[in-house]
PDB file of C-alpha atoms and ligand atoms in Angstrom:
ATOM      1  CA  UNK A 129       0.000   0.000   0.000  1.00 37.00           C
ATOM      2  CA  UNK A 130       1.305   3.460  -0.899  1.00 35.00           C
ATOM      3  CA  UNK A 131       2.153   5.725   2.010  1.00 35.00           C
ATOM      4  CA  UNK A 132       0.101   8.498   0.580  1.00 33.00           C
ATOM      5  CA  UNK A 133      -1.506   9.327  -2.695  1.00 35.00           C
ATOM      6  CA  UNK A 134      -1.397  12.582  -4.477  1.00 39.00           C
ATOM      7  CA  UNK A 135      -2.979  13.816  -7.664  1.00 37.00           C
ATOM      8  CA  UNK A 136      -0.390  13.806 -10.424  1.00 39.00           C
ATOM      9  CA  UNK A 137       0.162  17.392 -11.513  1.00 38.00           C
ATOM     10  CA  UNK A 138       0.142  18.576 -15.088  1.00 36.00           C
ATOM     11  CA  UNK A 139      -1.776  15.661 -16.631  1.00 36.00           C
ATOM     12  CA  UNK A 140      -4.170  16.874 -19.283  1.00 36.00           C
ATOM     13  CA  UNK A 141      -7.497  15.141 -19.953  1.00 37.00           C
ATOM     14  CA  UNK A 142      -8.255  12.880 -22.892  1.00 38.00           C
ATOM     15  CA  UNK A 143      -8.187   9.182 -23.817  1.00 40.00           C
ATOM     16  CA  UNK A 144      -6.626   6.314 -21.898  1.00 43.00           C
ATOM     17  CA  UNK A 145      -4.136   8.512 -20.074  1.00 44.00           C
ATOM     18  CA  UNK A 146      -6.889  10.350 -18.246  1.00 45.00           C
ATOM     19  CA  UNK A 147      -8.643   7.128 -17.250  1.00 48.00           C
ATOM     20  CA  UNK A 148      -5.407   5.785 -15.806  1.00 49.00           C
ATOM     21  CA  UNK A 149      -4.720   8.884 -13.741  1.00 52.00           C
ATOM     22  CA  UNK A 150      -8.231   9.044 -12.352  1.00 57.00           C
ATOM     23  CA  UNK A 151      -8.304   5.470 -11.064  1.00 60.00           C
ATOM     24  CA  UNK A 152      -4.775   5.485  -9.683  1.00 66.00           C
ATOM     25  CA  UNK A 153      -4.745   4.980  -5.924  1.00 80.00           C
ATOM     26  CA  UNK A 154      -8.510   4.567  -5.667  1.00 92.00           C
ATOM     27  CA  UNK A 155      -8.428   0.798  -5.374  1.00 94.00           C
ATOM     28  CA  UNK A 156      -6.127  -1.647  -3.677  1.00 93.00           C
ATOM     29  CA  UNK A 157      -5.833  -5.369  -3.255  1.00 94.00           C
ATOM     30  CA  UNK A 158      -6.238  -6.941   0.175  1.00 95.00           C
ATOM     31  CA  UNK A 159      -2.909  -8.509   1.164  1.00 91.00           C
ATOM     32  CA  UNK A 160      -4.749 -11.371   2.850  1.00 94.00           C
ATOM     33  CA  UNK A 161      -7.817 -12.383   0.810  1.00 96.00           C
ATOM     34  CA  UNK A 162      -6.942 -10.779  -2.538  1.00 95.00           C
ATOM     35  CA  UNK A 163     -10.221  -8.847  -2.709  1.00 94.00           C
ATOM     36  CA  UNK A 164     -10.065  -5.569  -4.637  1.00 95.00           C
ATOM     37  CA  UNK A 165     -11.187  -2.888  -2.192  1.00 95.00           C
ATOM     38  CA  UNK A 166     -12.278   0.662  -2.839  1.00 94.00           C
ATOM     39  CA  UNK A 167      -9.833   2.774  -0.861  1.00 93.00           C
ATOM     40  CA  UNK A 168     -12.586   5.025   0.459  1.00 93.00           C
ATOM     41  CA  UNK A 169     -14.399   1.968   1.872  1.00 93.00           C
ATOM     42  CA  UNK A 170     -11.177   1.018   3.643  1.00 94.00           C
ATOM     43  CA  UNK A 171     -10.801   4.557   5.025  1.00 93.00           C
ATOM     44  CA  UNK A 172     -14.341   4.380   6.408  1.00 93.00           C
ATOM     45  CA  UNK A 173     -13.637   0.963   7.910  1.00 95.00           C
ATOM     46  CA  UNK A 174     -10.580   2.019   9.993  1.00 96.00           C
ATOM     47  CA  UNK A 175      -8.300   0.340   7.413  1.00 97.00           C
ATOM     48  CA  UNK A 176      -9.779  -3.108   8.058  1.00 97.00           C
ATOM     49  CA  UNK A 177     -10.663  -5.300   5.048  1.00 96.00           C
ATOM     50  CA  UNK A 178     -14.484  -5.462   4.861  1.00 94.00           C
ATOM     51  CA  UNK A 179     -14.321  -9.032   3.560  1.00 94.00           C
ATOM     52  CA  UNK A 180     -11.718 -10.854   5.714  1.00 96.00           C
ATOM     53  CA  UNK A 181     -10.997  -8.342   8.529  1.00 96.00           C
ATOM     54  CA  UNK A 182      -7.308  -8.136   7.620  1.00 97.00           C
ATOM     55  CA  UNK A 183      -5.904  -5.180   9.566  1.00 97.00           C
ATOM     56  CA  UNK A 184      -4.008  -2.804   7.294  1.00 97.00           C
ATOM     57  CA  UNK A 185      -1.553  -0.420   8.940  1.00 97.00           C
ATOM     58  CA  UNK A 186      -3.069   2.666  10.514  1.00 97.00           C
ATOM     59  CA  UNK A 187      -1.134   5.943  10.702  1.00 97.00           C
ATOM     60  CA  UNK A 188      -0.495   7.615  14.063  1.00 98.00           C
ATOM     61  CA  UNK A 189      -2.948  10.491  13.685  1.00 97.00           C
ATOM     62  CA  UNK A 190      -5.807   8.248  12.519  1.00 97.00           C
ATOM     63  CA  UNK A 191      -5.053   5.956  15.438  1.00 98.00           C
ATOM     64  CA  UNK A 192      -5.278   8.798  17.945  1.00 98.00           C
ATOM     65  CA  UNK A 193      -8.481  10.083  16.328  1.00 97.00           C
ATOM     66  CA  UNK A 194     -10.000   6.592  16.595  1.00 97.00           C
ATOM     67  CA  UNK A 195      -9.267   6.344  20.326  1.00 98.00           C
ATOM     68  CA  UNK A 196      -9.937   9.814  21.714  1.00 98.00           C
ATOM     69  CA  UNK A 197     -13.545  10.945  22.223  1.00 98.00           C
ATOM     70  CA  UNK A 198     -14.797  12.822  19.140  1.00 98.00           C
ATOM     71  CA  UNK A 199     -11.303  12.349  17.676  1.00 97.00           C
ATOM     72  CA  UNK A 200     -10.156  15.377  19.698  1.00 98.00           C
ATOM     73  CA  UNK A 201      -6.784  15.520  21.437  1.00 98.00           C
ATOM     74  CA  UNK A 202      -4.042  17.925  22.409  1.00 98.00           C
ATOM     75  CA  UNK A 203      -0.657  17.117  20.928  1.00 98.00           C
ATOM     76  CA  UNK A 204       2.315  17.194  23.332  1.00 98.00           C
ATOM     77  CA  UNK A 205       6.030  17.878  22.786  1.00 96.00           C
ATOM     78  CA  UNK A 206       5.530  18.343  19.056  1.00 93.00           C
ATOM     79  CA  UNK A 207       8.574  20.543  18.616  1.00 87.00           C
ATOM     80  CA  UNK A 208      11.231  17.980  19.593  1.00 94.00           C
ATOM     81  CA  UNK A 209      13.761  17.340  16.822  1.00 95.00           C
ATOM     82  CA  UNK A 210      16.717  14.979  16.602  1.00 95.00           C
ATOM     83  CA  UNK A 211      20.074  16.745  16.533  1.00 94.00           C
ATOM     84  CA  UNK A 212      21.800  13.918  14.617  1.00 95.00           C
ATOM     85  CA  UNK A 213      24.342  13.447  17.441  1.00 93.00           C
ATOM     86  CA  UNK A 214      26.586  11.059  15.458  1.00 95.00           C
ATOM     87  CA  UNK A 215      26.553  13.021  12.182  1.00 96.00           C
ATOM     88  CA  UNK A 216      25.496   9.707  10.716  1.00 97.00           C
ATOM     89  CA  UNK A 217      25.698   8.922   7.024  1.00 96.00           C
ATOM     90  CA  UNK A 218      24.509   5.717   5.333  1.00 93.00           C
ATOM     91  CA  UNK A 219      23.126   5.767   1.788  1.00 94.00           C
ATOM     92  CA  UNK A 220      22.429   9.402   2.563  1.00 95.00           C
ATOM     93  CA  UNK A 221      22.962  11.825   5.426  1.00 97.00           C
ATOM     94  CA  UNK A 222      20.713  11.188   8.407  1.00 97.00           C
ATOM     95  CA  UNK A 223      19.952  14.903   8.626  1.00 96.00           C
ATOM     96  CA  UNK A 224      18.714  14.836   5.021  1.00 97.00           C
ATOM     97  CA  UNK A 225      16.727  11.666   5.660  1.00 96.00           C
ATOM     98  CA  UNK A 226      15.028  13.349   8.613  1.00 97.00           C
ATOM     99  CA  UNK A 227      14.209  16.431   6.548  1.00 96.00           C
ATOM    100  CA  UNK A 228      12.727  14.303   3.743  1.00 97.00           C
ATOM    101  CA  UNK A 229      10.656  12.301   6.246  1.00 96.00           C
ATOM    102  CA  UNK A 230       9.350  15.467   7.864  1.00 96.00           C
ATOM    103  CA  UNK A 231       8.205  16.740   4.484  1.00 96.00           C
ATOM    104  CA  UNK A 232       6.629  13.406   3.509  1.00 96.00           C
ATOM    105  CA  UNK A 233       4.755  12.744   6.764  1.00 96.00           C
ATOM    106  CA  UNK A 234       4.209  16.254   8.197  1.00 95.00           C
ATOM    107  CA  UNK A 235       5.540  14.816  11.466  1.00 96.00           C
ATOM    108  CA  UNK A 236       8.732  15.755  13.316  1.00 95.00           C
ATOM    109  CA  UNK A 237       9.563  12.184  14.271  1.00 97.00           C
ATOM    110  CA  UNK A 238       8.140   8.672  14.517  1.00 98.00           C
ATOM    111  CA  UNK A 239       5.716   9.233  17.386  1.00 98.00           C
ATOM    112  CA  UNK A 240       2.771  11.495  18.190  1.00 98.00           C
ATOM    113  CA  UNK A 241       2.179  12.115  21.894  1.00 98.00           C
ATOM    114  CA  UNK A 242      -1.277  13.305  22.888  1.00 98.00           C
ATOM    115  CA  UNK A 243      -3.583  14.029  25.818  1.00 98.00           C
ATOM    116  CA  UNK A 244      -7.362  13.896  25.811  1.00 98.00           C
ATOM    117  CA  UNK A 245     -10.311  11.802  26.904  1.00 98.00           C
ATOM    118  CA  UNK A 246     -11.096   8.175  26.219  1.00 98.00           C
ATOM    119  CA  UNK A 247     -14.686   7.261  27.124  1.00 98.00           C
ATOM    120  CA  UNK A 248     -14.764  10.355  29.341  1.00 98.00           C
ATOM    121  CA  UNK A 249     -11.524   9.533  31.190  1.00 98.00           C
ATOM    122  CA  UNK A 250      -8.425  11.755  30.903  1.00 98.00           C
ATOM    123  CA  UNK A 251      -5.567   9.725  29.390  1.00 98.00           C
ATOM    124  CA  UNK A 252      -2.220  10.162  27.669  1.00 98.00           C
ATOM    125  CA  UNK A 253      -1.769   8.212  24.451  1.00 98.00           C
ATOM    126  CA  UNK A 254       1.390   7.881  22.356  1.00 98.00           C
ATOM    127  CA  UNK A 255       1.072   6.459  18.834  1.00 98.00           C
ATOM    128  CA  UNK A 256       4.080   5.438  16.746  1.00 98.00           C
ATOM    129  CA  UNK A 257       4.273   6.269  13.032  1.00 98.00           C
ATOM    130  CA  UNK A 258       5.671   3.479  10.901  1.00 97.00           C
ATOM    131  CA  UNK A 259       6.034   5.703   7.834  1.00 97.00           C
ATOM    132  CA  UNK A 260       8.695   7.771   9.620  1.00 98.00           C
ATOM    133  CA  UNK A 261      11.946   5.778   9.158  1.00 97.00           C
ATOM    134  CA  UNK A 262      10.137   2.509   9.893  1.00 96.00           C
ATOM    135  CA  UNK A 263       8.739   3.785  13.179  1.00 97.00           C
ATOM    136  CA  UNK A 264      12.239   3.529  14.588  1.00 97.00           C
ATOM    137  CA  UNK A 265      12.969   4.705  18.123  1.00 97.00           C
ATOM    138  CA  UNK A 266      15.620   7.369  18.471  1.00 97.00           C
ATOM    139  CA  UNK A 267      16.205  10.150  20.989  1.00 97.00           C
ATOM    140  CA  UNK A 268      12.997  12.027  20.109  1.00 98.00           C
ATOM    141  CA  UNK A 269      10.698   8.999  20.393  1.00 98.00           C
ATOM    142  CA  UNK A 270      12.386   8.072  23.685  1.00 98.00           C
ATOM    143  CA  UNK A 271      12.101  11.578  25.089  1.00 98.00           C
ATOM    144  CA  UNK A 272       8.456  12.002  24.046  1.00 98.00           C
ATOM    145  CA  UNK A 273       7.488   8.705  25.671  1.00 98.00           C
ATOM    146  CA  UNK A 274       9.426   9.544  28.838  1.00 98.00           C
ATOM    147  CA  UNK A 275       7.701  12.924  29.069  1.00 98.00           C
ATOM    148  CA  UNK A 276       4.307  11.264  28.502  1.00 98.00           C
ATOM    149  CA  UNK A 277       5.075   8.895  31.391  1.00 98.00           C
ATOM    150  CA  UNK A 278       6.122  11.799  33.617  1.00 98.00           C
ATOM    151  CA  UNK A 279       2.938  13.646  32.618  1.00 98.00           C
ATOM    152  CA  UNK A 280       0.905  10.564  33.567  1.00 98.00           C
ATOM    153  CA  UNK A 281       2.657  10.482  36.946  1.00 98.00           C
ATOM    154  CA  UNK A 282       2.070  14.155  37.734  1.00 98.00           C
ATOM    155  CA  UNK A 283      -1.568  14.117  36.535  1.00 98.00           C
ATOM    156  CA  UNK A 284      -2.265  10.586  37.776  1.00 98.00           C
ATOM    157  CA  UNK A 285      -3.733   9.763  34.356  1.00 98.00           C
ATOM    158  CA  UNK A 286      -3.385   6.353  32.682  1.00 98.00           C
ATOM    159  CA  UNK A 287      -0.958   5.865  29.808  1.00 98.00           C
ATOM    160  CA  UNK A 288      -1.486   3.987  26.549  1.00 98.00           C
ATOM    161  CA  UNK A 289       1.281   3.447  23.988  1.00 98.00           C
ATOM    162  CA  UNK A 290       0.393   2.122  20.530  1.00 98.00           C
ATOM    163  CA  UNK A 291       3.544   0.603  19.043  1.00 98.00           C
ATOM    164  CA  UNK A 292       4.385   0.151  15.364  1.00 98.00           C
ATOM    165  CA  UNK A 293       8.108  -0.071  14.943  1.00 97.00           C
ATOM    166  CA  UNK A 294      11.078  -1.797  13.385  1.00 95.00           C
ATOM    167  CA  UNK A 295      13.039  -1.206  16.608  1.00 96.00           C
ATOM    168  CA  UNK A 296      15.847   1.114  17.625  1.00 96.00           C
ATOM    169  CA  UNK A 297      17.028   3.736  15.111  1.00 97.00           C
ATOM    170  CA  UNK A 298      20.425   2.656  13.865  1.00 95.00           C
ATOM    171  CA  UNK A 299      21.294   6.192  12.701  1.00 97.00           C
ATOM    172  CA  UNK A 300      21.436   7.227  16.362  1.00 97.00           C
ATOM    173  CA  UNK A 301      23.449   4.191  17.512  1.00 95.00           C
ATOM    174  CA  UNK A 302      23.920   3.924  21.277  1.00 95.00           C
ATOM    175  CA  UNK A 303      21.807   7.048  21.846  1.00 96.00           C
ATOM    176  CA  UNK A 304      18.796   5.143  20.573  1.00 96.00           C
ATOM    177  CA  UNK A 305      19.630   2.065  22.657  1.00 96.00           C
ATOM    178  CA  UNK A 306      19.800   4.238  25.770  1.00 96.00           C
ATOM    179  CA  UNK A 307      16.116   5.063  25.275  1.00 97.00           C
ATOM    180  CA  UNK A 308      15.228   1.457  26.176  1.00 95.00           C
ATOM    181  CA  UNK A 309      16.680   1.898  29.654  1.00 96.00           C
ATOM    182  CA  UNK A 310      15.393   5.448  30.075  1.00 97.00           C
ATOM    183  CA  UNK A 311      11.789   4.526  29.209  1.00 98.00           C
ATOM    184  CA  UNK A 312      11.893   1.321  31.240  1.00 97.00           C
ATOM    185  CA  UNK A 313      13.098   3.227  34.330  1.00 98.00           C
ATOM    186  CA  UNK A 314      10.350   5.826  33.886  1.00 98.00           C
ATOM    187  CA  UNK A 315       7.745   3.053  33.559  1.00 98.00           C
ATOM    188  CA  UNK A 316       8.964   1.623  36.854  1.00 98.00           C
ATOM    189  CA  UNK A 317       8.254   4.979  38.529  1.00 98.00           C
ATOM    190  CA  UNK A 318       4.788   4.952  36.944  1.00 98.00           C
ATOM    191  CA  UNK A 319       4.221   1.464  38.302  1.00 98.00           C
ATOM    192  CA  UNK A 320       5.334   2.529  41.790  1.00 98.00           C
ATOM    193  CA  UNK A 321       2.664   5.244  41.700  1.00 98.00           C
ATOM    194  CA  UNK A 322       0.145   2.528  40.720  1.00 97.00           C
ATOM    195  CA  UNK A 323      -0.933   4.301  37.554  1.00 98.00           C
ATOM    196  CA  UNK A 324      -1.937   1.910  34.757  1.00 98.00           C
ATOM    197  CA  UNK A 325      -0.054   1.579  31.498  1.00 98.00           C
ATOM    198  CA  UNK A 326      -1.566  -0.387  28.616  1.00 98.00           C
ATOM    199  CA  UNK A 327       0.643  -1.390  25.696  1.00 98.00           C
ATOM    200  CA  UNK A 328      -1.031  -1.930  22.310  1.00 98.00           C
ATOM    201  CA  UNK A 329       1.170  -3.793  19.832  1.00 98.00           C
ATOM    202  CA  UNK A 330       0.341  -3.382  16.157  1.00 98.00           C
ATOM    203  CA  UNK A 331       1.852  -4.709  12.955  1.00 97.00           C
ATOM    204  CA  UNK A 332       4.856  -4.738  13.148  1.00 97.00           C
ATOM    205  CA  UNK A 333       6.376  -4.338  16.629  1.00 97.00           C
ATOM    206  CA  UNK A 334       9.936  -5.620  16.654  1.00 96.00           C
ATOM    207  CA  UNK A 335      13.490  -5.104  17.930  1.00 95.00           C
ATOM    208  CA  UNK A 336      14.267  -2.735  20.793  1.00 95.00           C
ATOM    209  CA  UNK A 337      10.657  -1.577  21.096  1.00 97.00           C
ATOM    210  CA  UNK A 338       9.487  -5.126  21.841  1.00 96.00           C
ATOM    211  CA  UNK A 339      12.515  -5.509  24.120  1.00 94.00           C
ATOM    212  CA  UNK A 340      11.443  -2.552  26.254  1.00 95.00           C
ATOM    213  CA  UNK A 341       8.204  -0.631  26.700  1.00 97.00           C
ATOM    214  CA  UNK A 342       5.953  -2.629  24.321  1.00 98.00           C
ATOM    215  CA  UNK A 343       6.152  -5.666  26.608  1.00 98.00           C
ATOM    216  CA  UNK A 344       6.088  -3.779  29.917  1.00 98.00           C
ATOM    217  CA  UNK A 345       2.380  -2.904  30.079  1.00 98.00           C
ATOM    218  CA  UNK A 346       0.087  -3.802  32.940  1.00 98.00           C
ATOM    219  CA  UNK A 347      -1.774  -5.196  29.947  1.00 98.00           C
ATOM    220  CA  UNK A 348      -0.030  -6.099  26.702  1.00 98.00           C
ATOM    221  CA  UNK A 349      -2.594  -6.411  23.924  1.00 98.00           C
ATOM    222  CA  UNK A 350      -2.198  -6.737  20.175  1.00 98.00           C
ATOM    223  CA  UNK A 351      -4.178  -6.330  16.998  1.00 98.00           C
ATOM    224  CA  UNK A 352      -4.954  -9.524  15.024  1.00 97.00           C
ATOM    225  CA  UNK A 353      -2.205 -10.875  12.787  1.00 96.00           C
ATOM    226  CA  UNK A 354       0.455  -8.396  13.936  1.00 97.00           C
ATOM    227  CA  UNK A 355       4.113  -9.355  13.547  1.00 96.00           C
ATOM    228  CA  UNK A 356       5.643  -9.142  17.021  1.00 97.00           C
ATOM    229  CA  UNK A 357       9.171 -10.232  17.851  1.00 96.00           C
ATOM    230  CA  UNK A 358      12.700  -9.250  18.711  1.00 94.00           C
ATOM    231  CA  UNK A 359      14.959 -10.736  16.022  1.00 91.00           C
ATOM    232  CA  UNK A 360      13.604 -11.691  12.604  1.00 85.00           C
ATOM    233  CA  UNK A 361      12.688 -15.332  11.846  1.00 85.00           C
ATOM    234  CA  UNK A 362      15.639 -15.868   9.492  1.00 88.00           C
ATOM    235  CA  UNK A 363      18.188 -14.874  12.139  1.00 90.00           C
ATOM    236  CA  UNK A 364      16.531 -17.165  14.685  1.00 93.00           C
ATOM    237  CA  UNK A 365      16.411 -20.126  12.290  1.00 93.00           C
ATOM    238  CA  UNK A 366      20.107 -19.701  11.499  1.00 93.00           C
ATOM    239  CA  UNK A 367      20.979 -19.471  15.187  1.00 94.00           C
ATOM    240  CA  UNK A 368      18.987 -22.411  16.538  1.00 94.00           C
ATOM    241  CA  UNK A 369      19.269 -24.445  13.289  1.00 94.00           C
ATOM    242  CA  UNK A 370      15.597 -25.382  13.421  1.00 93.00           C
ATOM    243  CA  UNK A 371      12.581 -24.633  11.288  1.00 92.00           C
ATOM    244  CA  UNK A 372      10.165 -22.281  13.050  1.00 92.00           C
ATOM    245  CA  UNK A 373       6.515 -23.266  13.507  1.00 91.00           C
ATOM    246  CA  UNK A 374       3.669 -21.887  11.404  1.00 88.00           C
ATOM    247  CA  UNK A 375       2.396 -18.490  12.547  1.00 89.00           C
ATOM    248  CA  UNK A 376       5.503 -17.852  14.651  1.00 92.00           C
ATOM    249  CA  UNK A 377       5.753 -14.205  15.847  1.00 94.00           C
ATOM    250  CA  UNK A 378       2.119 -13.416  15.044  1.00 96.00           C
ATOM    251  CA  UNK A 379      -0.275 -12.067  17.700  1.00 97.00           C
ATOM    252  CA  UNK A 380      -2.359 -15.245  17.951  1.00 97.00           C
ATOM    253  CA  UNK A 381       0.735 -17.444  18.408  1.00 97.00           C
ATOM    254  CA  UNK A 382       2.091 -15.116  21.109  1.00 97.00           C
ATOM    255  CA  UNK A 383      -1.248 -15.092  22.923  1.00 98.00           C
ATOM    256  CA  UNK A 384      -1.337 -18.880  22.896  1.00 97.00           C
ATOM    257  CA  UNK A 385       2.170 -18.991  24.375  1.00 96.00           C
ATOM    258  CA  UNK A 386       1.530 -16.489  27.151  1.00 96.00           C
ATOM    259  CA  UNK A 387       3.335 -13.421  25.791  1.00 96.00           C
ATOM    260  CA  UNK A 388       0.163 -11.364  25.366  1.00 98.00           C
ATOM    261  CA  UNK A 389      -2.936 -10.778  27.475  1.00 98.00           C
ATOM    262  CA  UNK A 390      -5.370 -10.392  24.588  1.00 98.00           C
ATOM    263  CA  UNK A 391      -5.748 -10.001  20.834  1.00 98.00           C
ATOM    264  CA  UNK A 392      -8.281  -7.260  20.167  1.00 98.00           C
ATOM    265  CA  UNK A 393      -9.826  -6.240  16.845  1.00 98.00           C
ATOM    266  CA  UNK A 394      -9.473  -2.593  15.875  1.00 98.00           C
ATOM    267  CA  UNK A 395     -13.237  -1.934  16.082  1.00 97.00           C
ATOM    268  CA  UNK A 396     -13.289  -3.236  19.637  1.00 98.00           C
ATOM    269  CA  UNK A 397     -10.063  -1.579  20.794  1.00 98.00           C
ATOM    270  CA  UNK A 398     -11.488   1.634  22.253  1.00 98.00           C
ATOM    271  CA  UNK A 399     -14.203  -0.231  24.139  1.00 98.00           C
ATOM    272  CA  UNK A 400     -11.643  -2.752  25.418  1.00 98.00           C
ATOM    273  CA  UNK A 401      -9.319   0.022  26.642  1.00 98.00           C
ATOM    274  CA  UNK A 402     -12.208   1.844  28.331  1.00 98.00           C
ATOM    275  CA  UNK A 403     -13.281  -1.354  30.147  1.00 98.00           C
ATOM    276  CA  UNK A 404      -9.693  -2.146  31.187  1.00 98.00           C
ATOM    277  CA  UNK A 405      -9.121   1.361  32.561  1.00 98.00           C
ATOM    278  CA  UNK A 406     -12.433   1.156  34.415  1.00 97.00           C
ATOM    279  CA  UNK A 407     -11.202  -2.084  35.977  1.00 97.00           C
ATOM    280  CA  UNK A 408      -7.804  -0.594  36.923  1.00 97.00           C
ATOM    281  CA  UNK A 409      -8.921   2.832  38.143  1.00 95.00           C
ATOM    282  CA  UNK A 410     -12.423   2.740  39.590  1.00 91.00           C
TER     283      UNK A 410
HETATM  284 ZN1  LIG B 677      -9.229  -9.138   2.888  1.00 52.98          ZN
END
């Protein structure tokens, strides 16, 4: 699925060319059942296939809008930017990569932190954005989450983090790995204050994110069919020299083996969170 669609500029009407331009991006094929779906129908269905309930990826802002009452929330710490502490260069300069991502996604980094109400209860919700360098966790993601935790402590409001991430951001090296410890320590302080934290794992949640806050919730719940793991299956197979079982690293498999508390469909997620917070808080 394309990250975003945009009308092609400068295409004049007439003949086959026009037909092609007009239909481009309007339809897509379900990755699971192969059904051709009208994109607008998918948008109205929270990016869930109307035929087989395959959960397509949902961007951070749509996620927040789907969870907060009336889709209304106040964004927090929006102005934080990575300083590129290592002056990192791979196929291109990290600073240029960041600038390109900011233009493409209209986000400053791979996470949107927000405050608002969920079923009438004040909560803080962080949602990761996979389109921003694979939802990778660098200094900005780590700092925003830590501040959200500290906000939850000072307000005594529950915290929800919706993960979608390839793991730590390699362009920030050890700085990104340090976020694992920083966030985990902050979550311990939250726990000591007995304020609930619910982790929602979506497709995919892997690497350092799984190895830290995504698995540290009072409840760890996942969307159906999400890829959740630390290392990829190929690395594991090479290491243990065994074939991995069918469905390995998918939500349902993890639930069956005790790594998750529940697998919750997207339509039921808000209701589930509201019920869980009622149970924890009231
Ligand atoms: Zn489908």
